XYZ file of C-alpha atoms in Angstrom:
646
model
C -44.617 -32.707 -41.338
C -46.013 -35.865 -42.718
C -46.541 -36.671 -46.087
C -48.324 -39.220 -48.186
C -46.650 -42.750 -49.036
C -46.610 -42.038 -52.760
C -45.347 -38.452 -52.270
C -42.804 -40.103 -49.486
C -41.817 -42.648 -51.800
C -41.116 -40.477 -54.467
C -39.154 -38.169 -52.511
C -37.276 -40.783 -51.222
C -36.082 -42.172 -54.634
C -35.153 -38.484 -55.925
C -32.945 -38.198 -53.469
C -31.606 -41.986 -53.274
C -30.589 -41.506 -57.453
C -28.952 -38.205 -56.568
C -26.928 -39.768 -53.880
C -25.763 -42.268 -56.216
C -25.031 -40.468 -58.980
C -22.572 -38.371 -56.609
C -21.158 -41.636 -55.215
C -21.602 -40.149 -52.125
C -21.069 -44.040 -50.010
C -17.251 -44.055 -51.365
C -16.921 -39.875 -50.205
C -18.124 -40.653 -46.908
C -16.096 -44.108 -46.172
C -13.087 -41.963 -47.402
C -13.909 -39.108 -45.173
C -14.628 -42.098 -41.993
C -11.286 -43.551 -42.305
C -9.156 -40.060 -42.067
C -11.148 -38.842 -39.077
C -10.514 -42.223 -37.406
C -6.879 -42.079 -38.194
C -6.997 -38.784 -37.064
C -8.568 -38.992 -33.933
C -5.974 -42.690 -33.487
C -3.236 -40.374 -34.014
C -4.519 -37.738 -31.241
C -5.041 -40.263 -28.846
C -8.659 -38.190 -28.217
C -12.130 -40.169 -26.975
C -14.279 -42.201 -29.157
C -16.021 -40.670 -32.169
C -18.810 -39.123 -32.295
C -21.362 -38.116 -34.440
C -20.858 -34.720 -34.535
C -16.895 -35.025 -35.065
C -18.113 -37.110 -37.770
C -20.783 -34.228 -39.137
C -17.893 -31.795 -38.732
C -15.705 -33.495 -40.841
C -18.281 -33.905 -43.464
C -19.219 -30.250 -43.639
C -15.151 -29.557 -43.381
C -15.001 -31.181 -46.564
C -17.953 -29.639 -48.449
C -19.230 -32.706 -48.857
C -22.414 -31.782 -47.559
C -22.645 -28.292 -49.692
C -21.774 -30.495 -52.943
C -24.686 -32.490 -52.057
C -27.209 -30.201 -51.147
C -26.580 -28.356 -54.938
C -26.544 -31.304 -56.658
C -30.288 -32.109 -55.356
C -33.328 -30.576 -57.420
C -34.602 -28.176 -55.010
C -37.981 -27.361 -57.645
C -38.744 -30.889 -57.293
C -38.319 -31.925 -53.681
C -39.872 -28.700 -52.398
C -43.202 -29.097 -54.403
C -43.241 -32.975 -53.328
C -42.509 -31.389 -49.719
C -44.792 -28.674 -49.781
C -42.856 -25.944 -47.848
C -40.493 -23.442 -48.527
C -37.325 -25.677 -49.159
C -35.017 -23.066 -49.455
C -35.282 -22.635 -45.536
C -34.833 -25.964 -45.218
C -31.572 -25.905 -47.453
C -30.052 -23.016 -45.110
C -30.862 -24.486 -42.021
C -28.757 -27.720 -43.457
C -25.730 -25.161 -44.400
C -26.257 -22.473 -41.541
C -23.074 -20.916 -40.039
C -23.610 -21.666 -36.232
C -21.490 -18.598 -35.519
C -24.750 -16.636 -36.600
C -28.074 -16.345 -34.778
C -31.216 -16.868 -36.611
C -35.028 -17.100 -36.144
C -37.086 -19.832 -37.936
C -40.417 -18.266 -38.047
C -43.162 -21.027 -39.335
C -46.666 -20.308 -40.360
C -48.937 -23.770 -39.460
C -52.269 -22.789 -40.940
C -54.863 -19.976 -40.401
C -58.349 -20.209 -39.048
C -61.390 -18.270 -38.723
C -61.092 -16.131 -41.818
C -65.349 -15.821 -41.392
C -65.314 -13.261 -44.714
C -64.626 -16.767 -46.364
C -66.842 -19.470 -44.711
C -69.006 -20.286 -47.231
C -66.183 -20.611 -49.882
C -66.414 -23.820 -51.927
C -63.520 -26.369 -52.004
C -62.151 -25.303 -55.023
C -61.432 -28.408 -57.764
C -58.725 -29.699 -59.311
C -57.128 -27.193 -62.016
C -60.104 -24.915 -61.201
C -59.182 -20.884 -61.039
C -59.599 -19.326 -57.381
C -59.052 -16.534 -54.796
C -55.764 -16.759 -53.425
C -54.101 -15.396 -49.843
C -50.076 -14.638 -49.999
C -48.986 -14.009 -47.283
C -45.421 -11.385 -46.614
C -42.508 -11.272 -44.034
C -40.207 -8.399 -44.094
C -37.456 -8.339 -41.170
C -34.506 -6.476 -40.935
C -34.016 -5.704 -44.331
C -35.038 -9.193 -45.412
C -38.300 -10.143 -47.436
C -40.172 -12.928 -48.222
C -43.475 -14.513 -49.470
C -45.476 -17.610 -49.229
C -46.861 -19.600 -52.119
C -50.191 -18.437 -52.879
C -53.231 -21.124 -51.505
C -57.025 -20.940 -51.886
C -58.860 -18.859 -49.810
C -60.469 -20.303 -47.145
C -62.393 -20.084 -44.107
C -59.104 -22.074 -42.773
C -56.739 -21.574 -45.434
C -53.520 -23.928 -45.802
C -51.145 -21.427 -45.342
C -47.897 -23.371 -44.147
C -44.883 -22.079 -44.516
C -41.419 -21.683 -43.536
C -38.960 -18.276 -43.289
C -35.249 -18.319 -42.337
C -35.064 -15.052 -41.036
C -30.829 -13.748 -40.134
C -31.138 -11.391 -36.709
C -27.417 -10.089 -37.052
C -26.464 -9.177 -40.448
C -23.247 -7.334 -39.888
C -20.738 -9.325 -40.995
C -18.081 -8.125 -38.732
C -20.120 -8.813 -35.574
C -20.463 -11.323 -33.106
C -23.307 -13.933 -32.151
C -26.356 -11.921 -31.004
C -26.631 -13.137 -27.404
C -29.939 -12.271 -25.464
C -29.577 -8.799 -23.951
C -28.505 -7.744 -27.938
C -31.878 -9.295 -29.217
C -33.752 -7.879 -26.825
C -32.902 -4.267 -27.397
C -34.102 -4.671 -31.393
C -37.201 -3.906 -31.678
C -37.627 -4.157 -35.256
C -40.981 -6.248 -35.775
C -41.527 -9.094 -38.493
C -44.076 -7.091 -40.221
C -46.664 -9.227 -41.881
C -49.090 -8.470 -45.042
C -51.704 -10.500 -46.394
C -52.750 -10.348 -49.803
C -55.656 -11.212 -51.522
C -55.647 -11.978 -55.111
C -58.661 -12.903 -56.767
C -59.437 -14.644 -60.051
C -58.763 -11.647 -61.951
C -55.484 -11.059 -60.821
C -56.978 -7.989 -59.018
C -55.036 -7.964 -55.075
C -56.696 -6.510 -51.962
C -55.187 -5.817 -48.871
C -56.260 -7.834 -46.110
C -54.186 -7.172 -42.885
C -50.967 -5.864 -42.255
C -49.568 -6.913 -38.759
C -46.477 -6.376 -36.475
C -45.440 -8.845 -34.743
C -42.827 -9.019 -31.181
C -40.838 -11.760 -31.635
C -38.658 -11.315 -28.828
C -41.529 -13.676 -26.604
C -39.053 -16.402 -27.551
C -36.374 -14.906 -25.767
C -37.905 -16.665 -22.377
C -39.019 -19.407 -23.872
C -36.573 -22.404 -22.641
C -36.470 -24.694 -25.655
C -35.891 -21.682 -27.517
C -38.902 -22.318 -29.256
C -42.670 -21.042 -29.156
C -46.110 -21.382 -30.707
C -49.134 -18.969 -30.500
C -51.982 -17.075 -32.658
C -51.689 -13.951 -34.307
C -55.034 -12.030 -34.839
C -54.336 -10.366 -38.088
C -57.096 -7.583 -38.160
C -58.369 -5.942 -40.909
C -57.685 -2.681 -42.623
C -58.597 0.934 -43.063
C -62.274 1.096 -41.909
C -62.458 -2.566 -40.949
C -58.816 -1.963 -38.953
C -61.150 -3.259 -35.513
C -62.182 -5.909 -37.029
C -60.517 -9.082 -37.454
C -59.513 -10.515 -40.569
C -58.781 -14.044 -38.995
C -55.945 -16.337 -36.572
C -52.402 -17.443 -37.897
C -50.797 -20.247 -36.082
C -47.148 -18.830 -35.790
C -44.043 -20.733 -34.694
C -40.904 -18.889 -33.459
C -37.452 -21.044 -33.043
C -34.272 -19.629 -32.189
C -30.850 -21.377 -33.940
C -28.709 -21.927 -32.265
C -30.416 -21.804 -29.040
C -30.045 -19.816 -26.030
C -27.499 -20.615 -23.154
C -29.341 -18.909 -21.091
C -33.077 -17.184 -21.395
C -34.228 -14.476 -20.237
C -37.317 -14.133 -17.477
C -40.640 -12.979 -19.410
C -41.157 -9.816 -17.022
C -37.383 -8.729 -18.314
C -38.896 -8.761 -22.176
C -42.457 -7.452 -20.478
C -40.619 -4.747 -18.790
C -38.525 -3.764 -21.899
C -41.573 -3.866 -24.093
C -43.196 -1.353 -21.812
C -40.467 1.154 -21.315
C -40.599 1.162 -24.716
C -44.291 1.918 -25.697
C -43.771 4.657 -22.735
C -40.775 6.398 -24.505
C -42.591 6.157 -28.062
C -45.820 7.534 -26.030
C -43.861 10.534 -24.847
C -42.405 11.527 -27.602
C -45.151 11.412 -29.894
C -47.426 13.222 -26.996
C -44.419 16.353 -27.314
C -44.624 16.177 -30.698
C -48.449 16.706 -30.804
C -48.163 19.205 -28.106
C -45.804 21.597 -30.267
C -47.950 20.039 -33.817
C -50.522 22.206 -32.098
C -48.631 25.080 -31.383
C -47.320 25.273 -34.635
C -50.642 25.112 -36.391
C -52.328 28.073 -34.098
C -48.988 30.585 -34.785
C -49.713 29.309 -38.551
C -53.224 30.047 -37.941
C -52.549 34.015 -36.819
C -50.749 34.750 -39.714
C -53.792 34.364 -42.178
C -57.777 34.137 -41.562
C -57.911 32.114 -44.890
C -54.919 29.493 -43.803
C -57.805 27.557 -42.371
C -58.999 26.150 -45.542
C -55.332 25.243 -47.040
C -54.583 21.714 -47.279
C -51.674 21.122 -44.925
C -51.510 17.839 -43.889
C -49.686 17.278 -40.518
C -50.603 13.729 -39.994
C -52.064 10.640 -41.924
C -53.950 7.510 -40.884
C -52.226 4.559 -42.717
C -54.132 0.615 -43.379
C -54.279 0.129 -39.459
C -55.892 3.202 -38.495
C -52.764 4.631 -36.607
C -51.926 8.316 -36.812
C -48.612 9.156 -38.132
C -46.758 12.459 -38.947
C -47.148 12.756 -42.801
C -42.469 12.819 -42.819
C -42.573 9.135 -40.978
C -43.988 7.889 -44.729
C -40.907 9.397 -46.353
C -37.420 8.087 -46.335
C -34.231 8.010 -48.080
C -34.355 4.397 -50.554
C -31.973 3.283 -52.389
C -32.531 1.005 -54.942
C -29.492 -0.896 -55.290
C -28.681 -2.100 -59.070
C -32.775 -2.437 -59.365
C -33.235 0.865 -60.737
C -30.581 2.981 -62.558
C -31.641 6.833 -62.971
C -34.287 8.995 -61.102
C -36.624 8.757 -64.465
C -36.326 5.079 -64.429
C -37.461 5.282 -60.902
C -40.384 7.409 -61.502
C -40.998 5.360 -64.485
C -41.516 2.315 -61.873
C -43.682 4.222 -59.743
C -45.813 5.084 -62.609
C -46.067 1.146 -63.094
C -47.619 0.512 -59.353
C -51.707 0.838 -60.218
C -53.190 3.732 -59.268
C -56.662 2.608 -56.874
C -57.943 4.711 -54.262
C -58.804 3.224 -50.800
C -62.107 0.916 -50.542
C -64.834 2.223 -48.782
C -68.603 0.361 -47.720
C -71.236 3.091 -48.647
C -70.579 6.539 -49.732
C -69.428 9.162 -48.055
C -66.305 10.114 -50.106
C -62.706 9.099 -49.956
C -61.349 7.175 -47.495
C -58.335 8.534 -46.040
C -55.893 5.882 -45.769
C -52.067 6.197 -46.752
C -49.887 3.226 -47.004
C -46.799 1.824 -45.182
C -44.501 1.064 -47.597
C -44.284 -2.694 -47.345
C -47.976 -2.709 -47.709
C -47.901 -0.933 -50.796
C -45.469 -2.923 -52.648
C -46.815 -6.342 -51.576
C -50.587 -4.353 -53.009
C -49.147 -3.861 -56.163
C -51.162 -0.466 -56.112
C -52.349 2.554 -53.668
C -53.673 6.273 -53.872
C -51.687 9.394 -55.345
C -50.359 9.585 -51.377
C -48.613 6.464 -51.417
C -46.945 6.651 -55.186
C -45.940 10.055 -53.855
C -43.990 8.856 -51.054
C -42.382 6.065 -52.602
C -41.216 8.358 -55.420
C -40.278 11.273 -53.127
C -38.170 8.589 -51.419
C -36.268 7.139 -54.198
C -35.426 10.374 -55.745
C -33.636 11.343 -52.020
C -31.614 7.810 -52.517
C -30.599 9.182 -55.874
C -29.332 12.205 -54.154
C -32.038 15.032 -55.211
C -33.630 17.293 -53.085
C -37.230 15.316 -53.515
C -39.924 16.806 -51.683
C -43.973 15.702 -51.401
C -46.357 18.350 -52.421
C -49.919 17.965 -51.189
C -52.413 20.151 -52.967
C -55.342 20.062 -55.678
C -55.710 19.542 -59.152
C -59.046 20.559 -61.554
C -62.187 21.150 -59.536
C -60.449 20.832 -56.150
C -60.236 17.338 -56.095
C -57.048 16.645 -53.282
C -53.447 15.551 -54.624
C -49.924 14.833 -54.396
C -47.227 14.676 -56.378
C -43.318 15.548 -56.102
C -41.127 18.350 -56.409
C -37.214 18.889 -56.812
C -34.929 22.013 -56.778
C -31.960 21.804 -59.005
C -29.263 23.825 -57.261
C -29.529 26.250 -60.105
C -32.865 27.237 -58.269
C -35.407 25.157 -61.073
C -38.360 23.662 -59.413
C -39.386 20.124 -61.304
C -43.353 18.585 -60.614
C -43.031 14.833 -61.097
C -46.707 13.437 -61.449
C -45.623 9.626 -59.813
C -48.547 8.177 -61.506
C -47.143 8.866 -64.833
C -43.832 9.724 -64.526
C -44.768 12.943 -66.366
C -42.210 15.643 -65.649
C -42.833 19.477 -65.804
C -40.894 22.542 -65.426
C -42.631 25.312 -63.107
C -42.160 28.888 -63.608
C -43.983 31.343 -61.079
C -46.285 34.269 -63.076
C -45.338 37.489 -61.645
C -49.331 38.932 -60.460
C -46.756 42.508 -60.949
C -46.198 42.396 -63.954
C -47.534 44.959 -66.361
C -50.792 43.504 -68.269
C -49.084 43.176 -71.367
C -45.971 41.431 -70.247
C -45.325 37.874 -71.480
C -46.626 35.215 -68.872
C -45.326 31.359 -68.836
C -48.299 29.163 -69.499
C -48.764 26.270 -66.799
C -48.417 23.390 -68.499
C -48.736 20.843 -65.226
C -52.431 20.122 -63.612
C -51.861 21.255 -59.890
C -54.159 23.648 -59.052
C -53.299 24.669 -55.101
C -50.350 23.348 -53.212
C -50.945 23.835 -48.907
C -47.857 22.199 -47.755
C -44.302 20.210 -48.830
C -42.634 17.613 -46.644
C -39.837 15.300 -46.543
C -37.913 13.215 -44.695
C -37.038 15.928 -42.222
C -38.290 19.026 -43.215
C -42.729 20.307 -43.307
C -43.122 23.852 -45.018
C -46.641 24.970 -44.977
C -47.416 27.650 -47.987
C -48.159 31.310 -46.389
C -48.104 32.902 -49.361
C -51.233 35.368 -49.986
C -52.179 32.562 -53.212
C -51.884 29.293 -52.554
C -52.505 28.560 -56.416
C -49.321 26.933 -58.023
C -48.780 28.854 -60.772
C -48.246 32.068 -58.215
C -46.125 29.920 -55.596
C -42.809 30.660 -55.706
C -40.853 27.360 -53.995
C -38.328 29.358 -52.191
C -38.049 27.740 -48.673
C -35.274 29.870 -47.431
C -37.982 32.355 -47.295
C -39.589 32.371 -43.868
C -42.577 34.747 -45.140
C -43.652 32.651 -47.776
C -43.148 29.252 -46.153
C -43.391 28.273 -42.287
C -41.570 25.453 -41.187
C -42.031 22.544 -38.315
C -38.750 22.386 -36.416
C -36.300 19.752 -37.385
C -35.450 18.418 -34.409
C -39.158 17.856 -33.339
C -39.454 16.043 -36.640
C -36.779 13.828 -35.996
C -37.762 13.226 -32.157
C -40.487 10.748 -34.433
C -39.851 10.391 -37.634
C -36.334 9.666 -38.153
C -35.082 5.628 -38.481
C -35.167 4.304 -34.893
C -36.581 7.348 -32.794
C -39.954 5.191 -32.062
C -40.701 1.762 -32.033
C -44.268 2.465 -33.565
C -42.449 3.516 -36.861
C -42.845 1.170 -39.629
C -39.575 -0.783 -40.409
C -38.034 0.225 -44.203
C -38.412 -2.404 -46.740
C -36.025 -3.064 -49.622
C -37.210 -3.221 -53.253
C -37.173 -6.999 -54.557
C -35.974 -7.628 -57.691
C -38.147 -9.252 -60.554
C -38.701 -12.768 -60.542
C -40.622 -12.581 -63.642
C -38.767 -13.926 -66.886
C -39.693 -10.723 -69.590
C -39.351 -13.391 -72.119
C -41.437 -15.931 -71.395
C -43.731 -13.770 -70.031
C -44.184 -11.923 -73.439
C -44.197 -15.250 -75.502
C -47.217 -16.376 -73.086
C -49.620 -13.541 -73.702
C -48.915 -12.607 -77.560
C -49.789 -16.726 -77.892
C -52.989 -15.772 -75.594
C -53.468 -12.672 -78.062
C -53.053 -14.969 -80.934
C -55.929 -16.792 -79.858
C -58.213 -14.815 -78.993
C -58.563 -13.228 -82.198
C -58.371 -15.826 -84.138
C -62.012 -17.088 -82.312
C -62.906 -13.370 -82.357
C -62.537 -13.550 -85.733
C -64.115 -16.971 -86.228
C -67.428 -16.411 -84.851
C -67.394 -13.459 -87.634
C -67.022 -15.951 -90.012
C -63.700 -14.580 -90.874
C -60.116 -16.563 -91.870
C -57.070 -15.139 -89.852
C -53.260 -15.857 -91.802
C -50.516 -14.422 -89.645
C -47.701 -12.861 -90.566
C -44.932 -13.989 -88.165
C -42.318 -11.368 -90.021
C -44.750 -8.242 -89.588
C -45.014 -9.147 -86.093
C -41.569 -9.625 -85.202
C -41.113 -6.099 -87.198
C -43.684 -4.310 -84.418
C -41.035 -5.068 -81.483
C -38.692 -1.977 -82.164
C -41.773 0.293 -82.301
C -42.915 -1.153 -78.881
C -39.094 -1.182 -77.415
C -39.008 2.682 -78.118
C -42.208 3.499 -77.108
C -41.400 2.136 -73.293
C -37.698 4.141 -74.204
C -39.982 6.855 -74.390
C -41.731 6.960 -71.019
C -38.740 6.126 -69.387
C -36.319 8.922 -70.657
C -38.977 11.535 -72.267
C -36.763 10.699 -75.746
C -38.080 9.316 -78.598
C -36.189 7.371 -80.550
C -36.126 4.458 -83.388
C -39.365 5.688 -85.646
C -37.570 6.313 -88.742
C -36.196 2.118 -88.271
C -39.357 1.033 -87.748
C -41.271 3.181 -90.810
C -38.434 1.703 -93.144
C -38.686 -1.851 -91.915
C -42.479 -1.555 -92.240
C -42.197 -0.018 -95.857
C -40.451 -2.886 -96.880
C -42.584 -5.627 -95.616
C -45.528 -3.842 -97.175
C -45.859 -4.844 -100.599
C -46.812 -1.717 -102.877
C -51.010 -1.633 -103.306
C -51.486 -2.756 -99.971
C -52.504 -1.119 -96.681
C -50.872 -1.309 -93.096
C -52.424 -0.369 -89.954
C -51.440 -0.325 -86.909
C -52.717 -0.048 -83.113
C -50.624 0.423 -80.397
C -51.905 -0.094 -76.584
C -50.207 -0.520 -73.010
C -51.505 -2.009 -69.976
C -50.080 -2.239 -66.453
C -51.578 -5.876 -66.253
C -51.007 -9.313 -67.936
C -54.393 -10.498 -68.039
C -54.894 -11.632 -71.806
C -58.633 -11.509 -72.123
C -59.656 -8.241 -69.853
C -56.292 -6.758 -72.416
C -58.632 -7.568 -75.274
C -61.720 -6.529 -74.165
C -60.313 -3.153 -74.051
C -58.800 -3.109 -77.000
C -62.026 -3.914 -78.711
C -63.839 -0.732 -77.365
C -61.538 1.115 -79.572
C -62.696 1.609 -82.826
C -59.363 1.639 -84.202
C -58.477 -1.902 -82.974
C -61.460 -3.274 -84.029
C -61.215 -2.497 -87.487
C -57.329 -3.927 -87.732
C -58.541 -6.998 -85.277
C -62.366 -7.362 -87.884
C -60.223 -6.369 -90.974
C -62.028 -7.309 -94.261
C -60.818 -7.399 -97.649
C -57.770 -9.195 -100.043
C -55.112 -10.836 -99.229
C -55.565 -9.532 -95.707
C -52.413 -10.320 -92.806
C -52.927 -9.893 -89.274
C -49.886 -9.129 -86.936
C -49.679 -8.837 -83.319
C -46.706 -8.251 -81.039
C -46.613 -8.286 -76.919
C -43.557 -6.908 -74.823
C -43.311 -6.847 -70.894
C -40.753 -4.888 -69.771
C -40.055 -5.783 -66.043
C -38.916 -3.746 -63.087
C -38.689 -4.198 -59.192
C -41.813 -5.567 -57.600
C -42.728 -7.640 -60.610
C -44.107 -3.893 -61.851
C -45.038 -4.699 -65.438
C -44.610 -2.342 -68.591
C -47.255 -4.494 -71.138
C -46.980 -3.046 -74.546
C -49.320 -4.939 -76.724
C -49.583 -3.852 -80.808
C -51.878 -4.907 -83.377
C -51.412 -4.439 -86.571
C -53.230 -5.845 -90.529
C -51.744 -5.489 -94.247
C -54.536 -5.876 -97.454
C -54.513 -5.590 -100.929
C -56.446 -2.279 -101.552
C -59.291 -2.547 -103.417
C -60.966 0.644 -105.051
């Protein structure tokens, strides 16, 4: 990597003061002269560098100085990912790892006529992913391009276990766990698109005898571009340490293809009894032909899956605390339906889950699955139901059975919880009926992790369906070991690799600060071009945060709480004679000025935001409440006091 003289220069002189500052000369003459008494003592050979190195790290001297440099600093002046760089300085070389670098991308054609953008100027951006066994990462975002500068570096650990040995090369070639890559387009309003979503085999380096290869990855596009390429990433793979001894490339070849033949076979038996199933479940009623049971789903590259391979158990970690605050973050992932050239309809296209999270957003299908799968990590029996709402349009959302025998609907793109009890079509006209209070019209089938019940009840409506799937007459289920043969953790090699959830990076502070100043502005030169003064009243404002704080309280738990503070608190910073009003607006964005433009389409805002009159005081508070994902809760209030005036 070269770098210019200034940037060189600069870099050099950081690093020079640090040293300095440390003394780090007088640590390492001190740590010289007791390895060469030492080794005088031993009566060993002549020192070398790496007894010398040894002793160094031995003595944490090398640690100490590696956290004493400013990482922010050198990294931008270095321009890679210097916290790759910093492990590969303090690696344990008891542990194998692969450094996977990413040295530019070419032929993205959708972008060839893309100007250079300038200096400050606002563009489209590519990120680009990595998840591998259980680790993630992402690159720094750079300007789309028909060759974008996407250069980056990933320290990725192949043996996590604590308790085990070195991965030598037969272990590493029996994982097959792919470095899945997604690449993410974000344009200038913050709105991301999913541009490819690629597994890679990184075992290729296995033969290589440097330990170390370079080739291109054609990343192709997705859903009904998934033919199509998207464009070339130069990829680097480097083994540390490296191999004793590699293996040949028809060993890896050969693996590979036993492999792809075992995953082949077992998904051909599967389909082979899929079938079967589906023709018994097709006997049983003439009208079972138009219920929507959905067997398998085509996810961003095209591929075929059983619908239970999109479901698994995830556990959150310390990320998410309760099942509501889990649905709550599901809610938060925008809800966009797959794009499709022409018309036609929608596009079928379900989501693996690393996709999905790196997208920020999906259909009902994929918030489904995601929610279906945290609420199994949190120990409920979570189950997707696919179905319709209001004028047939297609659905899914999530059920769970209490052990009591209550059946829950959890709509995961609001978090909205209801209670479902079954009419009896029995009962005498007269007799009381529960009213449905949830928007599911028809439900055709449930699924899981390991279980598929298709509905072969006479009604398939919801409010008739009684979710009893003990009941072999009034549900017919897929055998569970045929399920597993392909959908459970490691059965296939053409199964999508689990993610974990990241945690926020975003500061819910200084994230808030930023946009209420952005807020603050804008309506001040809204207001200006009406000829119109604006006075703010910092004290009003900071009043509106416990309304907004128990608002989001609200959609998490379903319990309100904190009104009667906030009425008081307002009462008394509302001098008698005058007028408050106040409007009250969330988004799942941070985009100040699209925020505002909706806000002024509602005729309530725009009278507090236009107010006329005496003595008038504007007020205007912004939260963001942060969860996994960088998921944003924005809760955005604005709010006026005036002197009445009959």
């Amino acid at each position: 990597m070269s770098l210019p003289p200034e940037k060189a220069s600069e870099l050099k002189q950081i690093i020079h003061n640090h040293l300095l500052k440390m003394d780090i000369h007088g640590k390492i003459r001190e740590v010289l002269a007791e390895t060469v008494r030492d080794d005088q003592s031993s009566a060993r050979r002549s020192l070398s560098e790496a007894d010398f190195l040894r002793a160094l790290q031995r003595r944490g001297i090398i640690d100490d100085m590696m956290k004493e440099l400013h990482f922010t600093q050198v990294g931008q002046l270095l321009g890679c990912n210097f916290r790759a760089i910093y492990i590969i300085t303090n690696i344990d070389p008891s542990r194998r790892c692969l450094y996977l670098q990413v040295l530019g991308g070419k032929a993205f054609l959708e972008h060839l006529q893309e100007p250079e953008p300038l200096p400050g100027q606002v563009c489209s951006t590519f990120t680009l992913y990595v998840h591998f066994r259980n680790q993630r990462f992402r690159s720094k975002p750079v300007p789309c391009a028909c060759e974008p500068d996407l250069k980056e570096g990933f320290l990725l650990e192949i043996h996590r276990d604590e308790s085990s040995k070195m991965a030598d090369a037969t272990t590493m070639l029996s994982m097959c766990d792919p470095v899945h890559f997604v690449l993410i387009k974000t344009n200038t309003s913050s709105e991301t698109m999913l541009v490819s979503s690629y597994f890679l085999d990184w075992r290729t380096v296995l033969s290589s005898p440097s330990g170390k290869t370079c080739f291109a990855v054609e990343l192709m596009g997705v859903g009904s571009e998934s033919r199509v390429p998207a464009g070339v990433l130069t990829v680097s793979l480097e083994l540390y340490p490296p191999l004793p001894e590699t293996l040949s490339t028809d060993i890896i070849s050969t693996q590979q293809s036993l492999e792809r033949q075992r995953t082949a076979e077992k998904e051909r038996l599967f389909l082979v009894y899929a079938k079967q199933w589906w023709r018994e479940f097709l006997e049983i009623r003439a009208s079972h032909q138009t219920k929507l049971v959905k067997i398998f789903a085509q996810d961003e590259n095209g591929i075929n899956r059983p619908v239970c391979s999109y479901v698994r158990v995830l556990r959150a970690g310390r990320l998410l605390e309760s099942p509501r605050q889990a649905a709550r973050f599901v809610s938060l992932l925008a809800h966009e339906r797959a794009p499709v050239v022409g018309g036609g309809g929608k596009q079928e296209q379900w989501c693996t889950l690393m996709a999905f999270l790196c997208r920020g957003k999906g259909d009902c299908e994929d918030h489904a699955t995601l929610l279906c799968s945290l609420l199994l990590g949190f120990g409920l029996e979570a189950y997707v139901c696919v179905g319709t709402k209001a004028k047939g349009v297609p659905h899914a959302w999530v059920l769970t059975c209490g052990t009591d025998g209550s059946i829950t609907f959890w709509e995961s793109l609001t978090a909205h919880r209801y209670l479902h009890r079954p009419i009896d079509p029995d009962a005498p006209p007269l007799a009381p009926q529960p009213k449905p209070t949830y928007p599911y019209r028809t439900v055709g089938c449930v699924f899981n992790h390991q279980t598929f019940l298709a509905n072969c009840q006479p009604s398939d409506a919801v409010e008739l369906c009684v979710f009893d799937f003990q009941n072999q007459s009034r549900w017919k289920a897929m055998s569970e070991e045929a399920l597993k043969s392909v959908c459970a953790p490691g059965s296939t090699t053409s199964l999508p690799p689990l993610p974990p959830l990241c945690a926020p990076s975003l500061d819910p502070a200084a994230a808030s600060n930023q946009l209420e100043l952005e807020m603050r502005y804008l309506v001040s030169e809204h207001r200006k071009d009406l000829d119109l003064a604006t006075v703010w009243d910092d004290h009003l404002s900071y009043l509106l945060s416990s309304a907004l704080s128990a608002y989001e309280l609200e959609r998490c738990t379903g319990v309100s709480c904190g009104n009667e503070e906030f009425q008081d608190a307002v009462r008394r910073a509302v001098p008698d004679g005058h007028t408050f009003k106040g409007f009250p607006i969330h988004f799942l964005h941070r985009n100040a000025r699209r925020a505002f433009a909706t806000c002024l389409r509602s005729p309530f805002c725009e009278e507090i935001v236009c107010c006329r009159g005496d003595h008038v005081r504007l007020a205007v508070r912004v939260r963001v409440f942060v969860y996994p994902e960088n998921a944003c809760a924005v809760w955005l209030m604005f709010a006026c006091k005036y002197r009445s005036v009959l």
